[in-house]
Short mmCIF file of N, CA, C and O in Angstrom, two decimals:
data_model
loop_
_atom_site.label_atom_id
_atom_site.label_comp_id
_atom_site.label_asym_id
_atom_site.label_seq_id
_atom_site.Cartn_x
_atom_site.Cartn_y
_atom_site.Cartn_z
N MET A 1 107.01 100.73 85.32
CA MET A 1 106.08 99.70 84.90
C MET A 1 105.94 98.68 86.02
O MET A 1 106.93 98.23 86.60
N LEU A 2 104.71 98.30 86.31
CA LEU A 2 104.45 97.34 87.37
C LEU A 2 104.63 95.91 86.87
O LEU A 2 104.31 95.60 85.73
N THR A 3 105.09 95.05 87.77
CA THR A 3 105.16 93.63 87.47
C THR A 3 103.76 93.04 87.59
O THR A 3 102.85 93.66 88.16
N GLU A 4 103.59 91.83 87.12
CA GLU A 4 102.29 91.16 87.25
C GLU A 4 101.90 91.00 88.72
O GLU A 4 100.74 91.17 89.08
N ASP A 5 102.88 90.66 89.56
CA ASP A 5 102.59 90.50 90.98
C ASP A 5 102.18 91.83 91.61
O ASP A 5 101.25 91.88 92.42
N GLN A 6 102.83 92.91 91.24
CA GLN A 6 102.47 94.22 91.77
C GLN A 6 101.07 94.63 91.33
O GLN A 6 100.31 95.20 92.11
N LYS A 7 100.72 94.33 90.09
CA LYS A 7 99.36 94.60 89.61
C LYS A 7 98.34 93.80 90.42
O LYS A 7 97.29 94.32 90.80
N TRP A 8 98.67 92.54 90.69
CA TRP A 8 97.76 91.70 91.45
C TRP A 8 97.57 92.28 92.86
O TRP A 8 96.45 92.35 93.36
N ILE A 9 98.66 92.69 93.49
CA ILE A 9 98.58 93.28 94.83
C ILE A 9 97.70 94.54 94.80
O ILE A 9 96.82 94.71 95.64
N TYR A 10 97.92 95.40 93.82
CA TYR A 10 97.14 96.64 93.69
C TYR A 10 95.65 96.33 93.52
O TYR A 10 94.80 96.94 94.18
N GLU A 11 95.33 95.38 92.68
CA GLU A 11 93.94 95.04 92.41
C GLU A 11 93.24 94.40 93.60
O GLU A 11 92.02 94.49 93.73
N HIS A 12 93.98 93.74 94.48
CA HIS A 12 93.40 93.02 95.61
C HIS A 12 93.72 93.65 96.96
O HIS A 12 93.48 93.03 98.00
N PHE A 13 94.24 94.87 96.95
CA PHE A 13 94.76 95.46 98.17
C PHE A 13 93.73 95.55 99.30
O PHE A 13 94.01 95.18 100.44
N SER A 14 92.52 96.01 99.01
CA SER A 14 91.53 96.13 100.08
C SER A 14 91.17 94.76 100.67
O SER A 14 90.99 94.63 101.88
N GLU A 15 91.10 93.74 99.84
CA GLU A 15 90.86 92.38 100.33
C GLU A 15 92.00 91.92 101.23
O GLU A 15 91.78 91.27 102.25
N LEU A 16 93.23 92.25 100.81
CA LEU A 16 94.40 91.85 101.60
C LEU A 16 94.39 92.52 102.97
O LEU A 16 94.69 91.88 103.98
N VAL A 17 94.01 93.80 103.02
CA VAL A 17 93.94 94.50 104.30
C VAL A 17 92.87 93.87 105.18
O VAL A 17 93.09 93.66 106.38
N ASP A 18 91.74 93.53 104.61
CA ASP A 18 90.66 92.91 105.39
C ASP A 18 91.06 91.54 105.94
O ASP A 18 90.73 91.20 107.07
N LYS A 19 91.79 90.78 105.16
CA LYS A 19 92.09 89.39 105.54
C LYS A 19 93.44 89.19 106.22
O LYS A 19 93.56 88.34 107.11
N TYR A 20 94.46 89.97 105.84
CA TYR A 20 95.83 89.71 106.31
C TYR A 20 96.47 90.89 107.03
O TYR A 20 97.70 90.98 107.08
N ALA A 21 95.69 91.80 107.56
CA ALA A 21 96.22 93.00 108.22
C ALA A 21 97.27 92.64 109.27
O ALA A 21 97.06 91.74 110.09
N GLY A 22 98.42 93.31 109.19
CA GLY A 22 99.50 93.09 110.15
C GLY A 22 100.40 91.92 109.82
O GLY A 22 101.40 91.69 110.50
N LYS A 23 100.08 91.16 108.80
CA LYS A 23 100.87 89.99 108.41
C LYS A 23 101.75 90.33 107.20
O LYS A 23 101.55 91.31 106.51
N TYR A 24 102.71 89.46 106.95
CA TYR A 24 103.53 89.53 105.74
C TYR A 24 102.98 88.54 104.75
O TYR A 24 102.52 87.45 105.13
N ILE A 25 103.01 88.91 103.48
CA ILE A 25 102.60 87.97 102.44
C ILE A 25 103.68 87.94 101.35
O ILE A 25 104.43 88.89 101.19
N SER A 26 103.74 86.83 100.66
CA SER A 26 104.57 86.74 99.46
C SER A 26 103.63 86.41 98.31
O SER A 26 102.72 85.60 98.44
N VAL A 27 103.87 87.11 97.20
CA VAL A 27 103.05 86.94 96.01
C VAL A 27 103.97 86.52 94.88
O VAL A 27 105.02 87.11 94.65
N ALA A 28 103.56 85.47 94.18
CA ALA A 28 104.31 84.97 93.03
C ALA A 28 103.34 84.19 92.15
O ALA A 28 102.35 83.64 92.65
N ALA A 29 103.63 84.17 90.89
CA ALA A 29 102.84 83.39 89.93
C ALA A 29 101.35 83.76 89.99
O ALA A 29 100.49 82.92 89.89
N GLY A 30 101.08 85.05 90.23
CA GLY A 30 99.71 85.54 90.18
C GLY A 30 98.85 85.32 91.40
O GLY A 30 97.63 85.37 91.30
N GLY A 31 99.45 85.12 92.55
CA GLY A 31 98.65 84.95 93.76
C GLY A 31 99.50 84.84 95.01
O GLY A 31 100.73 84.85 94.95
N ILE A 32 98.82 84.72 96.14
CA ILE A 32 99.51 84.60 97.42
C ILE A 32 100.14 83.22 97.52
O ILE A 32 99.48 82.21 97.29
N VAL A 33 101.41 83.20 97.89
CA VAL A 33 102.12 81.94 98.05
C VAL A 33 102.26 81.59 99.53
O VAL A 33 102.17 80.44 99.91
N ALA A 34 102.46 82.62 100.37
CA ALA A 34 102.64 82.36 101.79
C ALA A 34 102.20 83.57 102.60
O ALA A 34 102.25 84.70 102.13
N VAL A 35 101.77 83.30 103.83
CA VAL A 35 101.39 84.33 104.79
C VAL A 35 102.09 83.99 106.09
O VAL A 35 102.14 82.82 106.49
N GLY A 36 102.64 85.01 106.76
CA GLY A 36 103.32 84.74 108.02
C GLY A 36 103.59 86.00 108.81
O GLY A 36 103.12 87.09 108.47
N ASN A 37 104.38 85.83 109.87
CA ASN A 37 104.67 86.93 110.78
C ASN A 37 105.98 87.65 110.48
O ASN A 37 106.30 88.62 111.15
N SER A 38 106.75 87.16 109.50
CA SER A 38 108.01 87.83 109.15
C SER A 38 108.25 87.72 107.65
O SER A 38 107.78 86.79 106.99
N ALA A 39 109.01 88.70 107.16
CA ALA A 39 109.35 88.69 105.74
C ALA A 39 110.20 87.46 105.41
O ALA A 39 110.02 86.84 104.36
N LYS A 40 111.09 87.11 106.30
CA LYS A 40 111.97 85.95 106.06
C LYS A 40 111.16 84.66 105.94
O LYS A 40 111.41 83.83 105.07
N GLU A 41 110.17 84.53 106.81
CA GLU A 41 109.32 83.33 106.80
C GLU A 41 108.59 83.17 105.47
O GLU A 41 108.61 82.09 104.86
N VAL A 42 107.97 84.24 104.98
CA VAL A 42 107.20 84.12 103.74
C VAL A 42 108.11 84.04 102.51
O VAL A 42 107.77 83.38 101.54
N ASP A 43 109.28 84.67 102.59
CA ASP A 43 110.24 84.56 101.50
C ASP A 43 110.72 83.11 101.36
O ASP A 43 110.76 82.56 100.26
N SER A 44 111.06 82.50 102.47
CA SER A 44 111.53 81.11 102.45
C SER A 44 110.46 80.17 101.90
O SER A 44 110.76 79.29 101.08
N ALA A 45 109.23 80.37 102.33
CA ALA A 45 108.13 79.52 101.87
C ALA A 45 107.89 79.70 100.37
O ALA A 45 107.69 78.71 99.65
N ALA A 46 107.95 80.94 99.90
CA ALA A 46 107.71 81.20 98.48
C ALA A 46 108.82 80.62 97.63
O ALA A 46 108.57 80.01 96.59
N ARG A 47 110.06 80.78 98.08
CA ARG A 47 111.20 80.27 97.28
C ARG A 47 111.24 78.74 97.29
O ARG A 47 111.71 78.13 96.33
N ALA A 48 110.73 78.11 98.35
CA ALA A 48 110.64 76.65 98.38
C ALA A 48 109.62 76.16 97.36
O ALA A 48 109.82 75.14 96.70
N LYS A 49 108.52 76.90 97.23
CA LYS A 49 107.47 76.49 96.31
C LYS A 49 107.81 76.84 94.86
O LYS A 49 107.53 76.08 93.94
N TYR A 50 108.41 78.02 94.66
CA TYR A 50 108.78 78.50 93.32
C TYR A 50 110.24 78.91 93.32
O TYR A 50 110.56 80.10 93.38
N PRO A 51 111.17 77.97 93.24
CA PRO A 51 112.59 78.29 93.37
C PRO A 51 113.16 79.18 92.26
O PRO A 51 114.17 79.83 92.46
N THR A 52 112.50 79.27 91.13
CA THR A 52 113.03 80.07 90.03
C THR A 52 112.38 81.46 89.93
O THR A 52 112.71 82.23 89.03
N ILE A 53 111.46 81.77 90.85
CA ILE A 53 110.75 83.04 90.82
C ILE A 53 111.13 83.86 92.05
O ILE A 53 111.19 83.33 93.17
N ILE A 54 111.38 85.14 91.86
CA ILE A 54 111.61 86.03 93.00
C ILE A 54 110.25 86.59 93.42
O ILE A 54 109.61 87.31 92.65
N PRO A 55 109.79 86.26 94.62
CA PRO A 55 108.46 86.70 95.04
C PRO A 55 108.44 88.18 95.44
O PRO A 55 109.47 88.76 95.80
N SER A 56 107.27 88.76 95.37
CA SER A 56 107.04 90.09 95.94
C SER A 56 106.60 89.89 97.37
O SER A 56 105.68 89.10 97.63
N ILE A 57 107.25 90.57 98.29
CA ILE A 57 106.96 90.39 99.71
C ILE A 57 106.58 91.74 100.30
O ILE A 57 107.25 92.74 100.05
N LEU A 58 105.51 91.75 101.07
CA LEU A 58 105.13 92.99 101.73
C LEU A 58 104.38 92.72 103.02
O LEU A 58 103.82 91.64 103.21
N ARG A 59 104.44 93.72 103.89
CA ARG A 59 103.65 93.68 105.12
C ARG A 59 102.35 94.39 104.81
O ARG A 59 102.34 95.50 104.31
N ILE A 60 101.25 93.74 105.13
CA ILE A 60 99.94 94.32 104.89
C ILE A 60 99.61 95.24 106.07
O ILE A 60 99.63 94.80 107.22
N PRO A 61 99.32 96.51 105.79
CA PRO A 61 99.03 97.42 106.89
C PRO A 61 97.70 97.09 107.56
O PRO A 61 96.80 96.52 106.94
N ARG A 62 97.62 97.46 108.83
CA ARG A 62 96.35 97.35 109.55
C ARG A 62 95.55 98.61 109.26
O ARG A 62 96.12 99.63 108.88
N LYS A 63 94.24 98.56 109.43
CA LYS A 63 93.41 99.73 109.15
C LYS A 63 93.85 100.92 109.99
O LYS A 63 93.86 102.04 109.52
N GLU A 64 94.26 100.69 111.22
CA GLU A 64 94.69 101.80 112.08
C GLU A 64 96.01 102.41 111.60
O GLU A 64 96.31 103.56 111.93
N ASP A 65 96.79 101.68 110.82
CA ASP A 65 98.01 102.24 110.25
C ASP A 65 97.69 103.39 109.29
O ASP A 65 98.46 104.32 109.16
N PHE A 66 96.55 103.30 108.63
CA PHE A 66 96.16 104.36 107.71
C PHE A 66 95.80 105.65 108.43
O PHE A 66 95.99 106.72 107.91
N GLU A 67 95.29 105.54 109.66
CA GLU A 67 94.94 106.72 110.43
C GLU A 67 96.17 107.57 110.71
O GLU A 67 96.08 108.79 110.76
N CYS A 68 97.31 106.95 110.88
CA CYS A 68 98.54 107.68 111.13
C CYS A 68 98.98 108.49 109.93
O CYS A 68 99.72 109.47 110.07
N LEU A 69 98.58 108.07 108.76
CA LEU A 69 98.99 108.75 107.54
C LEU A 69 98.22 110.04 107.30
O LEU A 69 98.65 110.90 106.55
N LEU A 70 97.07 110.16 107.95
CA LEU A 70 96.23 111.34 107.71
C LEU A 70 96.65 112.47 108.55
O LEU A 70 97.03 112.98 109.28
#
């Protein structure tokens, strides 16, 4: 079963690739909380904003990353 944050990521994935390719994002409380160059950076920012929520953190692939999968 997917969490609400995972559902949000799935529903907005193509937008995330277009806007944040190659970056890390943290998602909590139904939206993006932080964007940065490392997982640690966005985790720290998300936990500072929402200390009682564990954020979902992921690196957004670049479009060329998908070419490697084919």
